[in-house]
mmCIF file of C-alpha atoms in Angstrom:
data_model
loop_
_atom_site.group_PDB
_atom_site.id
_atom_site.type_symbol
_atom_site.label_atom_id
_atom_site.label_comp_id
_atom_site.label_asym_id
_atom_site.label_seq_id
_atom_site.Cartn_x
_atom_site.Cartn_y
_atom_site.Cartn_z
ATOM 1 C CA UNK A 1 103.418 139.108 129.229
ATOM 2 C CA UNK A 2 104.865 137.555 126.099
ATOM 3 C CA UNK A 3 108.621 137.240 125.684
ATOM 4 C CA UNK A 4 110.479 139.137 122.989
ATOM 5 C CA UNK A 5 111.517 137.481 119.737
ATOM 6 C CA UNK A 6 113.929 138.436 116.968
ATOM 7 C CA UNK A 7 111.027 140.101 115.134
ATOM 8 C CA UNK A 8 110.557 142.539 118.039
ATOM 9 C CA UNK A 9 114.109 143.901 117.824
ATOM 10 C CA UNK A 10 114.654 146.530 115.143
ATOM 11 C CA UNK A 11 117.861 146.501 113.131
ATOM 12 C CA UNK A 12 120.274 149.332 113.845
ATOM 13 C CA UNK A 13 119.142 151.712 111.084
ATOM 14 C CA UNK A 14 115.452 151.240 111.891
ATOM 15 C CA UNK A 15 116.159 151.684 115.594
ATOM 16 C CA UNK A 16 118.000 154.960 115.009
ATOM 17 C CA UNK A 17 114.856 156.303 113.332
ATOM 18 C CA UNK A 18 112.650 155.467 116.332
ATOM 19 C CA UNK A 19 115.201 155.859 119.118
ATOM 20 C CA UNK A 20 114.464 159.429 120.236
ATOM 21 C CA UNK A 21 110.721 158.884 120.629
ATOM 22 C CA UNK A 22 111.111 155.364 122.088
ATOM 23 C CA UNK A 23 113.727 156.600 124.555
ATOM 24 C CA UNK A 24 111.423 159.420 125.692
ATOM 25 C CA UNK A 25 108.594 156.910 126.226
ATOM 26 C CA UNK A 26 110.858 154.621 128.250
ATOM 27 C CA UNK A 27 112.122 157.473 130.428
ATOM 28 C CA UNK A 28 108.520 158.309 131.351
ATOM 29 C CA UNK A 29 107.664 154.636 131.860
ATOM 30 C CA UNK A 30 110.674 154.070 134.134
ATOM 31 C CA UNK A 31 109.623 157.021 136.308
ATOM 32 C CA UNK A 32 106.425 155.103 137.115
ATOM 33 C CA UNK A 33 108.232 151.794 137.624
ATOM 34 C CA UNK A 34 111.183 152.977 139.743
ATOM 35 C CA UNK A 35 110.981 152.597 143.527
ATOM 36 C CA UNK A 36 113.599 154.074 145.875
ATOM 37 C CA UNK A 37 113.969 152.128 149.122
ATOM 38 C CA UNK A 38 116.059 154.118 151.554
ATOM 39 C CA UNK A 39 118.919 156.356 150.445
ATOM 40 C CA UNK A 40 120.946 154.010 148.217
ATOM 41 C CA UNK A 41 118.721 151.188 146.909
ATOM 42 C CA UNK A 42 116.465 151.526 143.874
ATOM 43 C CA UNK A 43 114.329 148.893 142.189
ATOM 44 C CA UNK A 44 113.298 149.214 138.559
ATOM 45 C CA UNK A 45 110.386 146.891 137.890
ATOM 46 C CA UNK A 46 110.929 145.511 134.404
ATOM 47 C CA UNK A 47 108.358 144.816 131.708
ATOM 48 C CA UNK A 48 108.403 143.997 128.010
ATOM 49 C CA UNK A 49 109.083 147.605 126.964
ATOM 50 C CA UNK A 50 111.955 148.199 129.398
ATOM 51 C CA UNK A 51 113.587 144.915 128.380
ATOM 52 C CA UNK A 52 113.202 145.710 124.675
ATOM 53 C CA UNK A 53 114.863 149.076 125.298
ATOM 54 C CA UNK A 54 117.752 147.376 127.128
ATOM 55 C CA UNK A 55 118.315 144.959 124.245
ATOM 56 C CA UNK A 56 118.037 147.672 121.583
ATOM 57 C CA UNK A 57 120.545 149.834 123.419
ATOM 58 C CA UNK A 58 122.964 146.913 123.916
ATOM 59 C CA UNK A 59 122.733 146.087 120.216
ATOM 60 C CA UNK A 60 123.316 149.737 119.323
ATOM 61 C CA UNK A 61 126.337 150.212 121.585
ATOM 62 C CA UNK A 62 127.936 146.871 120.767
ATOM 63 C CA UNK A 63 126.966 147.000 117.055
ATOM 64 C CA UNK A 64 125.227 143.610 117.240
ATOM 65 C CA UNK A 65 123.749 142.928 113.811
ATOM 66 C CA UNK A 66 123.521 139.140 113.539
ATOM 67 C CA UNK A 67 120.443 137.128 114.513
ATOM 68 C CA UNK A 68 122.695 134.956 116.674
ATOM 69 C CA UNK A 69 123.995 137.981 118.565
ATOM 70 C CA UNK A 70 120.513 139.385 119.138
ATOM 71 C CA UNK A 71 119.237 135.962 120.200
ATOM 72 C CA UNK A 72 122.004 135.789 122.789
ATOM 73 C CA UNK A 73 120.763 139.100 124.245
ATOM 74 C CA UNK A 74 117.169 137.850 124.172
ATOM 75 C CA UNK A 75 118.234 134.736 126.066
ATOM 76 C CA UNK A 76 119.877 136.881 128.763
ATOM 77 C CA UNK A 77 117.154 139.509 129.191
ATOM 78 C CA UNK A 78 113.858 137.735 128.365
ATOM 79 C CA UNK A 79 113.723 136.164 131.858
ATOM 80 C CA UNK A 80 113.248 139.703 133.224
ATOM 81 C CA UNK A 81 109.842 139.986 131.521
ATOM 82 C CA UNK A 82 107.297 138.990 134.174
ATOM 83 C CA UNK A 83 104.712 136.265 133.764
ATOM 84 C CA UNK A 84 101.203 136.660 135.187
ATOM 85 C CA UNK A 85 101.376 136.733 138.991
ATOM 86 C CA UNK A 86 105.038 137.699 138.927
ATOM 87 C CA UNK A 87 107.113 140.855 139.251
ATOM 88 C CA UNK A 88 110.724 141.159 138.107
ATOM 89 C CA UNK A 89 113.047 143.963 139.088
ATOM 90 C CA UNK A 90 116.569 145.174 138.593
ATOM 91 C CA UNK A 91 117.979 146.223 141.959
ATOM 92 C CA UNK A 92 120.568 148.998 141.913
ATOM 93 C CA UNK A 93 122.825 149.960 144.803
ATOM 94 C CA UNK A 94 123.337 153.574 143.842
ATOM 95 C CA UNK A 95 126.809 154.526 144.972
ATOM 96 C CA UNK A 96 129.407 156.290 142.864
ATOM 97 C CA UNK A 97 132.073 157.213 145.407
ATOM 98 C CA UNK A 98 134.837 154.592 145.859
ATOM 99 C CA UNK A 99 134.913 155.040 149.614
ATOM 100 C CA UNK A 100 131.146 154.521 149.871
ATOM 101 C CA UNK A 101 131.389 151.427 147.684
ATOM 102 C CA UNK A 102 134.105 149.953 149.910
ATOM 103 C CA UNK A 103 132.012 150.754 152.997
ATOM 104 C CA UNK A 104 128.583 149.629 151.824
ATOM 105 C CA UNK A 105 129.027 146.692 149.440
ATOM 106 C CA UNK A 106 130.390 144.334 152.141
ATOM 107 C CA UNK A 107 127.507 145.350 154.454
ATOM 108 C CA UNK A 108 124.883 144.587 151.798
ATOM 109 C CA UNK A 109 125.913 140.984 151.075
ATOM 110 C CA UNK A 110 122.716 138.976 150.678
ATOM 111 C CA UNK A 111 120.592 141.910 149.565
ATOM 112 C CA UNK A 112 119.364 139.859 146.588
ATOM 113 C CA UNK A 113 117.403 137.753 149.108
ATOM 114 C CA UNK A 114 116.488 140.529 151.559
ATOM 115 C CA UNK A 115 113.868 142.404 149.530
ATOM 116 C CA UNK A 116 110.149 141.829 149.947
ATOM 117 C CA UNK A 117 106.755 143.149 148.936
ATOM 118 C CA UNK A 118 104.536 143.986 151.885
ATOM 119 C CA UNK A 119 100.783 144.057 151.314
ATOM 120 C CA UNK A 120 98.461 145.502 153.954
ATOM 121 C CA UNK A 121 99.604 146.795 157.320
ATOM 122 C CA UNK A 122 99.565 145.781 160.939
ATOM 123 C CA UNK A 123 98.868 142.179 161.979
ATOM 124 C CA UNK A 124 97.203 141.325 158.657
ATOM 125 C CA UNK A 125 100.121 142.303 156.435
ATOM 126 C CA UNK A 126 101.449 139.718 154.011
ATOM 127 C CA UNK A 127 105.139 139.547 153.120
ATOM 128 C CA UNK A 128 106.149 138.226 149.687
ATOM 129 C CA UNK A 129 109.907 137.534 149.625
ATOM 130 C CA UNK A 130 112.007 137.902 146.518
ATOM 131 C CA UNK A 131 114.198 135.289 144.898
ATOM 132 C CA UNK A 132 117.265 136.093 142.805
ATOM 133 C CA UNK A 133 117.036 135.492 139.066
ATOM 134 C CA UNK A 134 119.001 132.247 138.700
ATOM 135 C CA UNK A 135 121.023 133.010 135.568
ATOM 136 C CA UNK A 136 122.349 136.244 137.034
ATOM 137 C CA UNK A 137 122.776 135.080 140.619
ATOM 138 C CA UNK A 138 125.617 132.722 139.745
ATOM 139 C CA UNK A 139 127.590 135.625 138.273
ATOM 140 C CA UNK A 140 126.711 138.306 140.834
ATOM 141 C CA UNK A 141 126.646 136.642 144.262
ATOM 142 C CA UNK A 142 129.783 136.776 146.423
ATOM 143 C CA UNK A 143 130.409 135.905 150.070
ATOM 144 C CA UNK A 144 132.435 138.960 151.086
ATOM 145 C CA UNK A 145 131.057 141.745 148.904
ATOM 146 C CA UNK A 146 127.910 142.215 146.861
ATOM 147 C CA UNK A 147 127.480 143.507 143.330
ATOM 148 C CA UNK A 148 125.886 146.891 142.770
ATOM 149 C CA UNK A 149 123.246 145.381 140.439
ATOM 150 C CA UNK A 150 120.992 142.366 141.047
ATOM 151 C CA UNK A 151 117.991 140.840 139.286
ATOM 152 C CA UNK A 152 115.165 139.651 141.514
ATOM 153 C CA UNK A 153 111.717 138.100 141.153
ATOM 154 C CA UNK A 154 108.549 138.079 143.251
ATOM 155 C CA UNK A 155 105.964 135.337 142.822
ATOM 156 C CA UNK A 156 102.736 136.842 144.125
ATOM 157 C CA UNK A 157 99.831 134.504 144.985
ATOM 158 C CA UNK A 158 96.464 135.366 143.465
ATOM 159 C CA UNK A 159 94.956 136.048 146.903
ATOM 160 C CA UNK A 160 97.651 138.672 147.525
ATOM 161 C CA UNK A 161 97.114 140.206 144.078
ATOM 162 C CA UNK A 162 93.419 140.514 144.981
ATOM 163 C CA UNK A 163 94.335 142.435 148.135
ATOM 164 C CA UNK A 164 96.500 144.845 146.114
ATOM 165 C CA UNK A 165 93.650 145.214 143.619
ATOM 166 C CA UNK A 166 91.276 146.000 146.507
ATOM 167 C CA UNK A 167 93.436 148.973 147.478
ATOM 168 C CA UNK A 168 95.432 147.658 150.420
ATOM 169 C CA UNK A 169 98.802 149.381 150.955
ATOM 170 C CA UNK A 170 101.697 147.998 148.908
ATOM 171 C CA UNK A 171 105.280 148.559 150.003
ATOM 172 C CA UNK A 172 108.766 147.413 149.067
ATOM 173 C CA UNK A 173 111.075 146.616 151.972
ATOM 174 C CA UNK A 174 114.769 145.833 152.352
ATOM 175 C CA UNK A 175 115.669 144.036 155.579
ATOM 176 C CA UNK A 176 119.349 143.662 156.372
ATOM 177 C CA UNK A 177 121.103 144.411 159.687
ATOM 178 C CA UNK A 178 122.897 147.369 158.094
ATOM 179 C CA UNK A 179 120.011 148.511 155.888
ATOM 180 C CA UNK A 180 116.383 148.419 157.001
ATOM 181 C CA UNK A 181 114.025 150.540 154.901
ATOM 182 C CA UNK A 182 110.482 150.408 153.539
ATOM 183 C CA UNK A 183 108.745 152.477 150.847
ATOM 184 C CA UNK A 184 104.965 152.567 150.401
ATOM 185 C CA UNK A 185 104.105 152.815 146.711
ATOM 186 C CA UNK A 186 102.071 155.681 145.294
ATOM 187 C CA UNK A 187 99.309 155.247 142.744
ATOM 188 C CA UNK A 188 101.469 155.294 139.585
ATOM 189 C CA UNK A 189 103.934 152.507 140.500
ATOM 190 C CA UNK A 190 101.160 150.533 142.170
ATOM 191 C CA UNK A 191 99.053 150.632 138.979
ATOM 192 C CA UNK A 192 102.045 149.589 136.872
ATOM 193 C CA UNK A 193 102.823 146.597 139.098
ATOM 194 C CA UNK A 194 99.171 145.554 139.318
ATOM 195 C CA UNK A 195 99.076 145.567 135.516
ATOM 196 C CA UNK A 196 102.065 143.203 135.461
ATOM 197 C CA UNK A 197 100.496 140.900 138.031
ATOM 198 C CA UNK A 198 97.261 140.732 136.059
ATOM 199 C CA UNK A 199 99.198 139.869 132.913
#
């Protein structure tokens, strides 16, 4: 999947004209690319369209109009666009209550390395671990408490992609002592992720 360039980002007036329809498209797209794992963890698997939306919205809110400002956003968010054989996701710990945040965030330290894709089931299942996105990890990782947002990547070998393509079960798992959950993907998210993996 090709990275975004300055030419892909509309200026503010042009974006306002397309925003309503583009936003509606992205809402529908994110429904197919969002995976809930247990009660408080959600992964949004990013692609070129979701990243473009993020940059357009940042530019709109922060009134970024210079090429240099947009390029800075491209430099931050382009790494979230997956290459062939790769999946990139934004991981959200979905808590809004202060007491829950104080309770859960210390228990979820290390979550950015505790997520995996699981292909197949039983003794033949294959586990593909995630790795944190390097640029963001330095800012988000703490020893005593975790952030509520992380950016993670899965590098999926071709043989594993072939098993997904052949229809074997695909799940996303979080494995921490305080939080152990697994979600098997339905057809819509599975098709989206397979499209990313195939490039």
